[in-house]
Structures are given as C-alpha cells and as structure tokens.
C-alpha cells in the first residue's frame, strides 16, 4: 500500500508500506513479527520521534502503536525551533 505522510509546515513523504514493514522487521524488538507496520514505524521512516509529534488520520489523533490502515497521514510537530 502506498502511504502519504504529510508533516505539516515541512515535507510530504511518499512511502510504500511494504518497504516500511521490511525496515521494521530488521529491528530486534517485539513488533518485528507483526505483518503490518505501525504509525511509529512510519515516523521512524521519516526520521521523527513519536515523542515530538502527533499523528492524525482524517483529523483525529491515532496511537503510534496502532497498525497503519490509512493511505494519508498528517503529522504535527508538538515543538519546533529552538
């Protein structure tokens, strides 16, 4: 599945869920056996931490540990700048 990750005010990324799943399976953690990547896996693919953003699907926040089920994801940074 093709997924668009729109980081508001920054970049938009076009990802293939299968490639994200392959990257997630390389990790030595409990999620490696999961077939569907999570929203946290998408965040890792665009080099963001779940601690610094909120993930929205259809304008509603979703937990980072939930499997990806949407083709369009919006990411809002909670803190930006310095």
C-alpha positions as MATLAB code, in Angstrom:
seq = 'XXXXXXXXXXXXXXXXXXXXXXXXXXXXXXXXXXXXXXXXXXXXXXXXXXXXXXXXXXXXXXXXXXXXXXXXXXXXXXXXXX';
ca = [
       0.000    0.000    0.000;
       1.170    3.499   -0.819;
       1.097    5.954    2.136;
       1.466    9.737    2.035;
       2.936   11.231    5.219;
       2.338   14.993    5.363;
       4.479   16.699    8.017;
       2.600   19.992    8.353;
       4.709   23.040    7.600;
       7.553   20.850    6.355;
       7.819   17.975    3.882;
       5.499   15.395    2.388;
       6.776   11.831    2.041;
       5.520    9.096   -0.246;
       6.196    5.676    1.293;
       5.486    2.098    0.345;
       4.138    0.240    3.367;
       5.940   -2.930    2.305;
       9.314   -1.114    2.481;
       8.446    0.273    5.926;
       7.488   -3.258    7.020;
      10.838   -4.587    5.803;
      12.694   -1.890    7.769;
      10.621   -2.665   10.869;
      11.386   -6.376   10.585;
      15.116   -5.564   10.809;
      14.564   -4.256   14.338;
      15.236   -6.644   17.228;
      12.019   -5.908   19.135;
       8.616   -7.474   19.717;
       6.991   -5.788   16.704;
       9.339   -7.462   14.220;
       6.919  -10.355   13.811;
       3.960   -8.082   13.019;
       2.787   -8.144    9.431;
       1.511   -4.546    9.333;
       3.775   -1.634   10.313;
       2.582    0.815   12.937;
       2.354    4.586   12.779;
       5.547    4.665   14.886;
       7.271    2.722   12.096;
       6.123    5.392    9.626;
       7.566    8.069   11.896;
      10.906    6.256   12.021;
      10.912    6.079    8.229;
      10.703    9.889    8.055;
      13.181   10.288   10.935;
      10.743   11.626   13.541;
      10.181   10.509   17.112;
       6.703    9.671   18.447;
       7.619   11.850   21.436;
       7.811   15.033   19.351;
       4.737   14.668   17.113;
       1.063   13.764   16.952;
      -0.188   11.509   14.166;
      -3.594   12.327   12.669;
      -5.796   10.309   10.337;
      -8.864   12.112    8.992;
      -8.176   14.900   11.511;
      -8.223   12.567   14.514;
      -5.212   11.508   16.583;
      -4.198    7.863   16.378;
      -1.964    5.891   18.752;
       1.535    5.339   17.392;
       1.348    1.609   18.172;
      -1.749    1.098   16.002;
      -1.241   -0.673   12.638;
      -1.308    1.648    9.611;
      -4.700    1.468    7.916;
      -4.815    4.795    6.076;
      -3.244    5.952    2.825;
      -2.855    9.542    4.077;
      -1.349   10.515    7.426;
      -0.852   14.009    8.810;
       1.945   14.627   11.303;
       2.001   17.688   13.576;
       5.178   18.624   15.425;
       4.466   19.417   19.057;
       7.623   21.519   19.474;
       9.617   23.192   16.743;
      12.529   25.570   16.717;
      14.904   26.394   19.485;
];
